PDB file of C-alpha atoms in Angstrom:
ATOM      1  CA  UNK A 748      72.456  71.629  13.431  1.00  0.00           C
ATOM      2  CA  UNK A 749      70.019  70.128  15.317  1.00  0.00           C
ATOM      3  CA  UNK A 750      68.854  73.370  17.383  1.00  0.00           C
ATOM      4  CA  UNK A 751      67.567  74.569  13.532  1.00  0.00           C
ATOM      5  CA  UNK A 752      64.372  75.904  14.677  1.00  0.00           C
ATOM      6  CA  UNK A 753      61.300  75.186  12.435  1.00  0.00           C
ATOM      7  CA  UNK A 754      60.766  77.881   9.332  1.00  0.00           C
ATOM      8  CA  UNK A 755      58.664  80.641  10.447  1.00  0.00           C
ATOM      9  CA  UNK A 756      56.247  82.125   7.426  1.00  0.00           C
ATOM     10  CA  UNK A 757      54.751  84.308   8.515  1.00  0.00           C
ATOM     11  CA  UNK A 758      55.531  87.466  11.034  1.00  0.00           C
ATOM     12  CA  UNK A 759      54.617  86.243  14.909  1.00  0.00           C
ATOM     13  CA  UNK A 760      54.273  90.122  15.255  1.00  0.00           C
ATOM     14  CA  UNK A 761      51.772  91.591  12.560  1.00  0.00           C
ATOM     15  CA  UNK A 762      50.976  88.010  10.608  1.00  0.00           C
ATOM     16  CA  UNK A 763      52.382  89.527   7.730  1.00  0.00           C
ATOM     17  CA  UNK A 764      54.846  87.572   5.267  1.00  0.00           C
ATOM     18  CA  UNK A 765      59.267  86.956   5.823  1.00  0.00           C
ATOM     19  CA  UNK A 766      61.675  87.665   3.461  1.00  0.00           C
ATOM     20  CA  UNK A 767      64.663  86.190   4.125  1.00  0.00           C
ATOM     21  CA  UNK A 768      67.861  89.317   4.954  1.00  0.00           C
ATOM     22  CA  UNK A 769      70.289  87.034   5.349  1.00  0.00           C
ATOM     23  CA  UNK A 770      71.730  83.169   4.715  1.00  0.00           C
ATOM     24  CA  UNK A 771      75.263  82.142   6.252  1.00  0.00           C
ATOM     25  CA  UNK A 772      77.157  79.335   5.722  1.00  0.00           C
ATOM     26  CA  UNK A 773      77.675  76.598   8.839  1.00  0.00           C
ATOM     27  CA  UNK A 774      81.335  75.740   8.547  1.00  0.00           C
ATOM     28  CA  UNK A 775      82.774  79.222   6.713  1.00  0.00           C
ATOM     29  CA  UNK A 776      80.091  80.898   8.654  1.00  0.00           C
ATOM     30  CA  UNK A 777      80.487  82.750   5.582  1.00  0.00           C
ATOM     31  CA  UNK A 778      76.582  85.858   5.694  1.00  0.00           C
ATOM     32  CA  UNK A 779      75.393  86.565   2.710  1.00  0.00           C
ATOM     33  CA  UNK A 780      73.254  89.759   2.989  1.00  0.00           C
ATOM     34  CA  UNK A 781      69.881  91.276   1.397  1.00  0.00           C
ATOM     35  CA  UNK A 782      66.249  90.435   0.312  1.00  0.00           C
ATOM     36  CA  UNK A 783      65.400  87.213  -0.869  1.00  0.00           C
ATOM     37  CA  UNK A 784      61.752  86.026  -1.609  1.00  0.00           C
ATOM     38  CA  UNK A 785      61.199  82.891   0.397  1.00  0.00           C
ATOM     39  CA  UNK A 786      60.050  79.548  -1.959  1.00  0.00           C
ATOM     40  CA  UNK A 787      56.630  79.878  -2.001  1.00  0.00           C
ATOM     41  CA  UNK A 788      55.903  76.281  -0.125  1.00  0.00           C
ATOM     42  CA  UNK A 789      57.716  77.306   2.523  1.00  0.00           C
ATOM     43  CA  UNK A 790      54.729  79.812   3.055  1.00  0.00           C
ATOM     44  CA  UNK A 791      52.864  76.686   3.370  1.00  0.00           C
ATOM     45  CA  UNK A 792      52.549  75.878   7.373  1.00  0.00           C
ATOM     46  CA  UNK A 793      53.912  72.610   8.645  1.00  0.00           C
ATOM     47  CA  UNK A 794      51.193  69.701   7.924  1.00  0.00           C
ATOM     48  CA  UNK A 795      50.720  70.758   4.738  1.00  0.00           C
ATOM     49  CA  UNK A 796      54.161  70.905   3.960  1.00  0.00           C
ATOM     50  CA  UNK A 797      54.320  66.977   4.930  1.00  0.00           C
ATOM     51  CA  UNK A 798      50.680  66.692   3.686  1.00  0.00           C
ATOM     52  CA  UNK A 799      52.371  68.047  -0.112  1.00  0.00           C
ATOM     53  CA  UNK A 800      55.289  65.198   0.584  1.00  0.00           C
ATOM     54  CA  UNK A 801      53.016  62.408   1.782  1.00  0.00           C
ATOM     55  CA  UNK A 802      51.202  63.120  -2.114  1.00  0.00           C
ATOM     56  CA  UNK A 803      54.891  63.314  -3.638  1.00  0.00           C
ATOM     57  CA  UNK A 804      55.693  60.001  -2.161  1.00  0.00           C
ATOM     58  CA  UNK A 805      52.331  57.655  -2.619  1.00  0.00           C
ATOM     59  CA  UNK A 806      52.609  59.612  -6.685  1.00  0.00           C
ATOM     60  CA  UNK A 807      49.462  61.490  -6.318  1.00  0.00           C
ATOM     61  CA  UNK A 808      47.255  58.486  -5.713  1.00  0.00           C
ATOM     62  CA  UNK A 809      44.578  59.779  -3.208  1.00  0.00           C
ATOM     63  CA  UNK A 810      43.635  56.427  -2.916  1.00  0.00           C
ATOM     64  CA  UNK A 811      47.430  55.489  -1.086  1.00  0.00           C
ATOM     65  CA  UNK A 812      47.143  58.792   0.579  1.00  0.00           C
ATOM     66  CA  UNK A 813      43.605  57.611   2.167  1.00  0.00           C
ATOM     67  CA  UNK A 814      45.753  55.139   3.571  1.00  0.00           C
ATOM     68  CA  UNK A 815      48.555  56.365   4.996  1.00  0.00           C
ATOM     69  CA  UNK A 816      47.436  58.829   6.617  1.00  0.00           C
ATOM     70  CA  UNK A 817      44.229  56.887   7.629  1.00  0.00           C
ATOM     71  CA  UNK A 818      41.710  59.457   6.326  1.00  0.00           C
ATOM     72  CA  UNK A 819      38.779  59.090   4.525  1.00  0.00           C
ATOM     73  CA  UNK A 820      39.115  59.525   0.210  1.00  0.00           C
ATOM     74  CA  UNK A 821      36.380  62.295   0.345  1.00  0.00           C
ATOM     75  CA  UNK A 822      38.494  63.894   3.559  1.00  0.00           C
ATOM     76  CA  UNK A 823      41.813  63.474   1.799  1.00  0.00           C
ATOM     77  CA  UNK A 824      40.131  64.721  -1.300  1.00  0.00           C
ATOM     78  CA  UNK A 825      38.969  67.572   0.536  1.00  0.00           C
ATOM     79  CA  UNK A 826      42.553  68.449   2.066  1.00  0.00           C
ATOM     80  CA  UNK A 827      43.705  68.531  -1.459  1.00  0.00           C
ATOM     81  CA  UNK A 828      41.596  70.723  -2.436  1.00  0.00           C
ATOM     82  CA  UNK A 829      41.526  73.783   0.260  1.00  0.00           C
ATOM     83  CA  UNK A 830      45.570  73.491  -0.788  1.00  0.00           C
ATOM     84  CA  UNK A 831      45.109  74.172  -4.093  1.00  0.00           C
ATOM     85  CA  UNK A 832      42.791  77.108  -2.764  1.00  0.00           C
ATOM     86  CA  UNK A 833      46.018  77.881  -1.042  1.00  0.00           C
ATOM     87  CA  UNK A 834      48.628  78.047  -3.412  1.00  0.00           C
ATOM     88  CA  UNK A 835      46.414  79.824  -6.084  1.00  0.00           C
ATOM     89  CA  UNK A 836      46.073  82.005  -3.985  1.00  0.00           C
ATOM     90  CA  UNK A 837      49.669  82.789  -2.827  1.00  0.00           C
ATOM     91  CA  UNK A 838      50.397  82.106  -6.367  1.00  0.00           C
ATOM     92  CA  UNK A 839      48.497  84.990  -6.991  1.00  0.00           C
ATOM     93  CA  UNK A 840      49.046  87.175  -4.046  1.00  0.00           C
ATOM     94  CA  UNK A 841      53.176  86.694  -5.954  1.00  0.00           C
ATOM     95  CA  UNK A 842      52.203  87.766  -9.210  1.00  0.00           C
ATOM     96  CA  UNK A 843      51.058  91.055  -7.283  1.00  0.00           C
ATOM     97  CA  UNK A 844      52.848  92.074  -5.578  1.00  0.00           C
TER      98      UNK A 844
ATOM     99  CA  UNK B 109      28.015  59.777  21.660  1.00  0.00           C
ATOM    100  CA  UNK B 110      30.770  59.203  18.314  1.00  0.00           C
ATOM    101  CA  UNK B 111      31.680  61.693  16.136  1.00  0.00           C
ATOM    102  CA  UNK B 112      29.870  61.199  13.295  1.00  0.00           C
ATOM    103  CA  UNK B 113      32.150  63.612  11.288  1.00  0.00           C
ATOM    104  CA  UNK B 114      35.076  62.071  12.880  1.00  0.00           C
ATOM    105  CA  UNK B 115      33.543  58.596  12.180  1.00  0.00           C
ATOM    106  CA  UNK B 116      33.965  59.630   8.570  1.00  0.00           C
ATOM    107  CA  UNK B 117      36.892  60.937   8.351  1.00  0.00           C
ATOM    108  CA  UNK B 118      38.396  57.913   9.233  1.00  0.00           C
ATOM    109  CA  UNK B 119      36.297  54.927   7.498  1.00  0.00           C
ATOM    110  CA  UNK B 120      38.304  53.731   5.283  1.00  0.00           C
ATOM    111  CA  UNK B 121      39.375  49.986   3.560  1.00  0.00           C
ATOM    112  CA  UNK B 122      38.256  47.008   3.215  1.00  0.00           C
ATOM    113  CA  UNK B 123      37.190  47.290   6.516  1.00  0.00           C
ATOM    114  CA  UNK B 124      34.386  49.733   6.002  1.00  0.00           C
ATOM    115  CA  UNK B 125      33.119  47.801   2.637  1.00  0.00           C
ATOM    116  CA  UNK B 126      33.095  44.791   4.858  1.00  0.00           C
ATOM    117  CA  UNK B 127      31.511  46.746   7.547  1.00  0.00           C
ATOM    118  CA  UNK B 128      28.799  48.088   5.929  1.00  0.00           C
ATOM    119  CA  UNK B 129      27.365  45.236   4.221  1.00  0.00           C
ATOM    120  CA  UNK B 130      26.931  43.563   7.493  1.00  0.00           C
ATOM    121  CA  UNK B 131      24.835  46.515   8.008  1.00  0.00           C
ATOM    122  CA  UNK B 132      22.500  45.903   5.458  1.00  0.00           C
ATOM    123  CA  UNK B 133      22.227  42.134   6.340  1.00  0.00           C
ATOM    124  CA  UNK B 134      21.699  42.699   9.659  1.00  0.00           C
ATOM    125  CA  UNK B 135      18.968  45.654   8.126  1.00  0.00           C
ATOM    126  CA  UNK B 136      17.004  42.974   6.469  1.00  0.00           C
ATOM    127  CA  UNK B 137      16.714  40.914   9.555  1.00  0.00           C
ATOM    128  CA  UNK B 138      15.897  43.440  11.585  1.00  0.00           C
ATOM    129  CA  UNK B 139      13.354  45.154   9.695  1.00  0.00           C
ATOM    130  CA  UNK B 140      11.885  41.473   8.883  1.00  0.00           C
ATOM    131  CA  UNK B 141      11.910  40.416  11.982  1.00  0.00           C
ATOM    132  CA  UNK B 142      10.866  43.474  14.217  1.00  0.00           C
ATOM    133  CA  UNK B 143       7.752  43.603  11.636  1.00  0.00           C
ATOM    134  CA  UNK B 144       9.176  47.230  10.564  1.00  0.00           C
ATOM    135  CA  UNK B 145       8.728  48.772   7.130  1.00  0.00           C
ATOM    136  CA  UNK B 146      11.424  51.461   6.754  1.00  0.00           C
ATOM    137  CA  UNK B 147       9.135  52.700   3.526  1.00  0.00           C
ATOM    138  CA  UNK B 148      11.027  56.022   2.866  1.00  0.00           C
ATOM    139  CA  UNK B 149      14.591  56.964   4.115  1.00  0.00           C
ATOM    140  CA  UNK B 150      13.662  58.727   7.119  1.00  0.00           C
ATOM    141  CA  UNK B 151      10.149  56.429   7.411  1.00  0.00           C
ATOM    142  CA  UNK B 152      10.285  53.907   9.942  1.00  0.00           C
ATOM    143  CA  UNK B 153       6.030  51.781  10.129  1.00  0.00           C
ATOM    144  CA  UNK B 154       5.046  49.175  12.587  1.00  0.00           C
ATOM    145  CA  UNK B 155       3.836  46.509  10.499  1.00  0.00           C
ATOM    146  CA  UNK B 156       2.601  42.785  11.042  1.00  0.00           C
ATOM    147  CA  UNK B 157       2.089  43.071   7.086  1.00  0.00           C
ATOM    148  CA  UNK B 158       5.711  42.366   6.014  1.00  0.00           C
ATOM    149  CA  UNK B 159       7.533  39.688   3.976  1.00  0.00           C
ATOM    150  CA  UNK B 160      10.595  38.748   2.295  1.00  0.00           C
ATOM    151  CA  UNK B 161       9.840  40.893  -0.872  1.00  0.00           C
ATOM    152  CA  UNK B 162       8.836  44.156   0.881  1.00  0.00           C
ATOM    153  CA  UNK B 163      11.750  44.622   3.000  1.00  0.00           C
ATOM    154  CA  UNK B 164      14.595  43.928   0.211  1.00  0.00           C
ATOM    155  CA  UNK B 165      12.293  46.789  -2.018  1.00  0.00           C
ATOM    156  CA  UNK B 166      12.583  48.862   0.603  1.00  0.00           C
ATOM    157  CA  UNK B 167      15.954  49.052   0.946  1.00  0.00           C
ATOM    158  CA  UNK B 168      17.365  48.795  -2.199  1.00  0.00           C
ATOM    159  CA  UNK B 169      14.811  52.021  -3.096  1.00  0.00           C
ATOM    160  CA  UNK B 170      16.144  53.917   0.218  1.00  0.00           C
ATOM    161  CA  UNK B 171      19.681  53.683  -1.151  1.00  0.00           C
ATOM    162  CA  UNK B 172      19.426  53.677  -4.675  1.00  0.00           C
ATOM    163  CA  UNK B 173      17.701  57.027  -3.929  1.00  0.00           C
ATOM    164  CA  UNK B 174      20.458  58.038  -1.304  1.00  0.00           C
ATOM    165  CA  UNK B 175      22.946  57.183  -3.873  1.00  0.00           C
ATOM    166  CA  UNK B 176      20.704  59.027  -6.669  1.00  0.00           C
ATOM    167  CA  UNK B 177      20.375  62.617  -4.292  1.00  0.00           C
ATOM    168  CA  UNK B 178      23.477  61.948  -2.739  1.00  0.00           C
ATOM    169  CA  UNK B 179      25.774  61.815  -5.429  1.00  0.00           C
ATOM    170  CA  UNK B 180      23.645  64.162  -7.812  1.00  0.00           C
ATOM    171  CA  UNK B 181      23.956  66.634  -4.255  1.00  0.00           C
ATOM    172  CA  UNK B 182      27.672  66.702  -3.705  1.00  0.00           C
ATOM    173  CA  UNK B 183      28.682  66.492  -7.892  1.00  0.00           C
ATOM    174  CA  UNK B 184      27.437  70.027  -7.847  1.00  0.00           C
ATOM    175  CA  UNK B 185      28.871  71.354  -4.377  1.00  0.00           C
ATOM    176  CA  UNK B 186      31.441  69.345  -6.005  1.00  0.00           C
ATOM    177  CA  UNK B 187      31.950  69.399  -9.380  1.00  0.00           C
ATOM    178  CA  UNK B 188      32.896  65.770  -9.200  1.00  0.00           C
ATOM    179  CA  UNK B 189      30.842  62.911  -8.916  1.00  0.00           C
ATOM    180  CA  UNK B 190      32.080  61.199  -6.035  1.00  0.00           C
ATOM    181  CA  UNK B 191      33.496  57.816  -5.849  1.00  0.00           C
ATOM    182  CA  UNK B 192      30.275  55.428  -5.820  1.00  0.00           C
ATOM    183  CA  UNK B 193      33.274  52.387  -3.925  1.00  0.00           C
ATOM    184  CA  UNK B 194      32.377  55.648  -1.055  1.00  0.00           C
ATOM    185  CA  UNK B 195      29.613  57.060  -0.580  1.00  0.00           C
ATOM    186  CA  UNK B 196      27.533  53.597  -0.855  1.00  0.00           C
ATOM    187  CA  UNK B 197      29.793  51.969   1.510  1.00  0.00           C
ATOM    188  CA  UNK B 198      29.253  55.464   3.630  1.00  0.00           C
ATOM    189  CA  UNK B 199      25.516  55.628   2.951  1.00  0.00           C
ATOM    190  CA  UNK B 200      25.417  51.942   4.542  1.00  0.00           C
ATOM    191  CA  UNK B 201      27.585  53.003   7.460  1.00  0.00           C
ATOM    192  CA  UNK B 202      24.889  55.419   8.215  1.00  0.00           C
ATOM    193  CA  UNK B 203      21.251  52.297   8.336  1.00  0.00           C
ATOM    194  CA  UNK B 204      23.096  50.694  11.908  1.00  0.00           C
ATOM    195  CA  UNK B 205      20.835  52.739  13.870  1.00  0.00           C
ATOM    196  CA  UNK B 206      18.447  51.693  12.279  1.00  0.00           C
ATOM    197  CA  UNK B 207      18.466  47.877  13.355  1.00  0.00           C
ATOM    198  CA  UNK B 208      17.775  48.597  17.171  1.00  0.00           C
ATOM    199  CA  UNK B 209      15.353  51.063  16.355  1.00  0.00           C
ATOM    200  CA  UNK B 210      13.606  47.646  14.113  1.00  0.00           C
ATOM    201  CA  UNK B 211      14.403  46.127  16.515  1.00  0.00           C
ATOM    202  CA  UNK B 212      12.343  46.887  19.664  1.00  0.00           C
ATOM    203  CA  UNK B 213       9.261  45.824  18.395  1.00  0.00           C
ATOM    204  CA  UNK B 214      10.738  42.513  20.422  1.00  0.00           C
ATOM    205  CA  UNK B 215      10.364  45.369  23.873  1.00  0.00           C
ATOM    206  CA  UNK B 216       7.266  47.230  22.715  1.00  0.00           C
ATOM    207  CA  UNK B 217       4.357  46.354  21.254  1.00  0.00           C
ATOM    208  CA  UNK B 218       4.112  48.294  18.820  1.00  0.00           C
ATOM    209  CA  UNK B 219       2.106  46.101  16.403  1.00  0.00           C
ATOM    210  CA  UNK B 220      -0.577  46.535  18.877  1.00  0.00           C
ATOM    211  CA  UNK B 221      -0.407  50.332  19.301  1.00  0.00           C
ATOM    212  CA  UNK B 222      -0.793  50.206  15.842  1.00  0.00           C
ATOM    213  CA  UNK B 223      -4.177  48.211  15.595  1.00  0.00           C
ATOM    214  CA  UNK B 224      -5.115  49.811  18.366  1.00  0.00           C
ATOM    215  CA  UNK B 225      -4.969  53.624  16.184  1.00  0.00           C
ATOM    216  CA  UNK B 226      -6.340  52.204  13.419  1.00  0.00           C
ATOM    217  CA  UNK B 227      -8.933  50.516  15.333  1.00  0.00           C
ATOM    218  CA  UNK B 228      -9.998  53.662  16.505  1.00  0.00           C
ATOM    219  CA  UNK B 229     -10.847  52.040  20.152  1.00  0.00           C
ATOM    220  CA  UNK B 230     -13.390  54.052  22.694  1.00  0.00           C
ATOM    221  CA  UNK B 231     -11.725  57.108  23.991  1.00  0.00           C
ATOM    222  CA  UNK B 232     -10.598  55.973  27.867  1.00  0.00           C
ATOM    223  CA  UNK B 233      -8.786  52.727  26.051  1.00  0.00           C
ATOM    224  CA  UNK B 234      -6.555  55.462  23.755  1.00  0.00           C
ATOM    225  CA  UNK B 235      -5.986  57.486  25.919  1.00  0.00           C
ATOM    226  CA  UNK B 236      -4.501  54.648  28.395  1.00  0.00           C
ATOM    227  CA  UNK B 237      -2.436  53.921  26.046  1.00  0.00           C
ATOM    228  CA  UNK B 238      -0.256  57.901  24.911  1.00  0.00           C
ATOM    229  CA  UNK B 239      -0.826  58.165  28.938  1.00  0.00           C
ATOM    230  CA  UNK B 240       1.635  54.936  29.611  1.00  0.00           C
ATOM    231  CA  UNK B 241       4.522  55.029  30.457  1.00  0.00           C
ATOM    232  CA  UNK B 242       6.183  52.219  28.381  1.00  0.00           C
ATOM    233  CA  UNK B 243       4.813  53.995  25.041  1.00  0.00           C
ATOM    234  CA  UNK B 244       6.781  56.855  26.255  1.00  0.00           C
ATOM    235  CA  UNK B 245       9.877  55.152  26.693  1.00  0.00           C
ATOM    236  CA  UNK B 246       9.019  53.901  23.286  1.00  0.00           C
ATOM    237  CA  UNK B 247       8.271  57.192  21.538  1.00  0.00           C
ATOM    238  CA  UNK B 248      11.581  58.780  22.846  1.00  0.00           C
ATOM    239  CA  UNK B 249      13.943  56.034  21.778  1.00  0.00           C
ATOM    240  CA  UNK B 250      12.355  56.010  19.075  1.00  0.00           C
ATOM    241  CA  UNK B 251      13.179  59.604  18.572  1.00  0.00           C
ATOM    242  CA  UNK B 252      16.271  59.862  19.391  1.00  0.00           C
ATOM    243  CA  UNK B 253      16.925  57.007  16.778  1.00  0.00           C
ATOM    244  CA  UNK B 254      15.887  58.849  14.329  1.00  0.00           C
ATOM    245  CA  UNK B 255      17.648  61.555  15.351  1.00  0.00           C
ATOM    246  CA  UNK B 256      21.184  60.041  15.296  1.00  0.00           C
ATOM    247  CA  UNK B 257      20.335  58.081  12.741  1.00  0.00           C
ATOM    248  CA  UNK B 258      19.931  62.039  10.848  1.00  0.00           C
ATOM    249  CA  UNK B 259      23.089  63.181  12.669  1.00  0.00           C
ATOM    250  CA  UNK B 260      25.259  60.245  10.616  1.00  0.00           C
ATOM    251  CA  UNK B 261      24.279  61.653   7.137  1.00  0.00           C
ATOM    252  CA  UNK B 262      24.900  65.214   8.591  1.00  0.00           C
ATOM    253  CA  UNK B 263      28.204  63.666   8.810  1.00  0.00           C
ATOM    254  CA  UNK B 264      28.478  61.597   6.009  1.00  0.00           C
ATOM    255  CA  UNK B 265      27.393  64.836   4.554  1.00  0.00           C
ATOM    256  CA  UNK B 266      29.985  67.301   5.526  1.00  0.00           C
ATOM    257  CA  UNK B 267      32.965  65.186   5.081  1.00  0.00           C
ATOM    258  CA  UNK B 268      31.907  64.259   1.776  1.00  0.00           C
ATOM    259  CA  UNK B 269      30.810  67.795   0.730  1.00  0.00           C
ATOM    260  CA  UNK B 270      33.473  70.016   3.203  1.00  0.00           C
ATOM    261  CA  UNK B 271      31.068  72.918   3.263  1.00  0.00           C
ATOM    262  CA  UNK B 272      31.255  74.736   6.435  1.00  0.00           C
ATOM    263  CA  UNK B 273      28.232  77.195   8.475  1.00  0.00           C
ATOM    264  CA  UNK B 274      24.906  77.775   6.555  1.00  0.00           C
ATOM    265  CA  UNK B 275      24.965  76.770   3.595  1.00  0.00           C
ATOM    266  CA  UNK B 276      26.446  72.967   4.932  1.00  0.00           C
ATOM    267  CA  UNK B 277      22.806  73.216   7.192  1.00  0.00           C
ATOM    268  CA  UNK B 278      21.029  74.595   3.978  1.00  0.00           C
ATOM    269  CA  UNK B 279      22.329  71.986   1.170  1.00  0.00           C
ATOM    270  CA  UNK B 280      21.865  69.544   4.162  1.00  0.00           C
ATOM    271  CA  UNK B 281      18.933  69.679   5.439  1.00  0.00           C
ATOM    272  CA  UNK B 282      17.685  69.972   0.983  1.00  0.00           C
ATOM    273  CA  UNK B 283      19.677  67.061   0.230  1.00  0.00           C
ATOM    274  CA  UNK B 284      17.958  64.298   2.889  1.00  0.00           C
ATOM    275  CA  UNK B 285      14.742  65.281   2.728  1.00  0.00           C
ATOM    276  CA  UNK B 286      14.633  65.018  -1.316  1.00  0.00           C
ATOM    277  CA  UNK B 287      15.947  61.428  -1.136  1.00  0.00           C
ATOM    278  CA  UNK B 288      12.678  60.634   1.357  1.00  0.00           C
ATOM    279  CA  UNK B 289      10.654  62.074  -0.713  1.00  0.00           C
ATOM    280  CA  UNK B 290      12.409  60.532  -4.053  1.00  0.00           C
ATOM    281  CA  UNK B 291      12.643  57.325  -2.265  1.00  0.00           C
ATOM    282  CA  UNK B 292       8.251  57.362  -0.904  1.00  0.00           C
ATOM    283  CA  UNK B 293       7.517  58.758  -4.101  1.00  0.00           C
ATOM    284  CA  UNK B 294       8.974  55.386  -5.174  1.00  0.00           C
ATOM    285  CA  UNK B 295       7.954  52.954  -2.318  1.00  0.00           C
ATOM    286  CA  UNK B 296       4.435  54.862  -3.783  1.00  0.00           C
ATOM    287  CA  UNK B 297       4.292  53.682  -6.916  1.00  0.00           C
ATOM    288  CA  UNK B 298       4.862  49.819  -6.761  1.00  0.00           C
ATOM    289  CA  UNK B 299       2.865  49.338  -4.075  1.00  0.00           C
ATOM    290  CA  UNK B 300       0.053  50.869  -6.463  1.00  0.00           C
ATOM    291  CA  UNK B 301       2.146  48.929  -9.211  1.00  0.00           C
ATOM    292  CA  UNK B 302       1.726  45.269  -6.736  1.00  0.00           C
ATOM    293  CA  UNK B 303      -1.400  46.448  -5.728  1.00  0.00           C
ATOM    294  CA  UNK B 304      -3.605  46.405  -9.164  1.00  0.00           C
ATOM    295  CA  UNK B 305      -1.815  42.886  -9.806  1.00  0.00           C
TER     296      UNK B 305
END
């Protein structure tokens, strides 16, 4: 289990979004094949996912976030704004497809 | 040189607030003992005619003008009001390059240079002064200090607005010039009022 790698969200060859085609059980090695859509959060980069988790842990307080991350309040506010723009764009992409 | 953008990105907590108050107090003493009028956000005039009241008025008008204009500008860009608890210390931190500049008069006799220019002494004396090495050294130190001062306002504006590219350039220039004009306008009118009295 320790050999698990960081989950890729985009294709390393053409940068298109990826989908899951196979799931396997680590206990009995059962494999399920199909076309599964990735959750929206997985489409974010690892640093963006960490930011979202920190935001959740801080109960949505940007002031608390700025203390935890060591960044000024306006910087944290801008990071959140950029994340909101990205998540909105991803939602729009999904609703179109 | 310090990167003003990363400086403002990491300016957080009570230390930043206390530091900004220390800079305000240091600016006051530097302006008074250096004989400098900060009669505008980007202005710095060496003068013998200085009092506690004048120094305090200059500093207050400058900071009020900066808070007003930067606040409105950031509100228009981000569609939300910036927090005064962040903006005020940030603006005060940007004043630090003025402290060593004010104290330059203790090394270079700017007051005598100013007097000579005002009295319009004979051309030869004036040319001697302008062609002297200390004059140019002082000029370049002042110029560099003002550039660093503006660079810190730039870092602040970039972090707070989140803008990039040419839009950042022209909005920052407009904001800084507007705050400079506003402060000069207020200080000019206060001077007129006190002259009437």
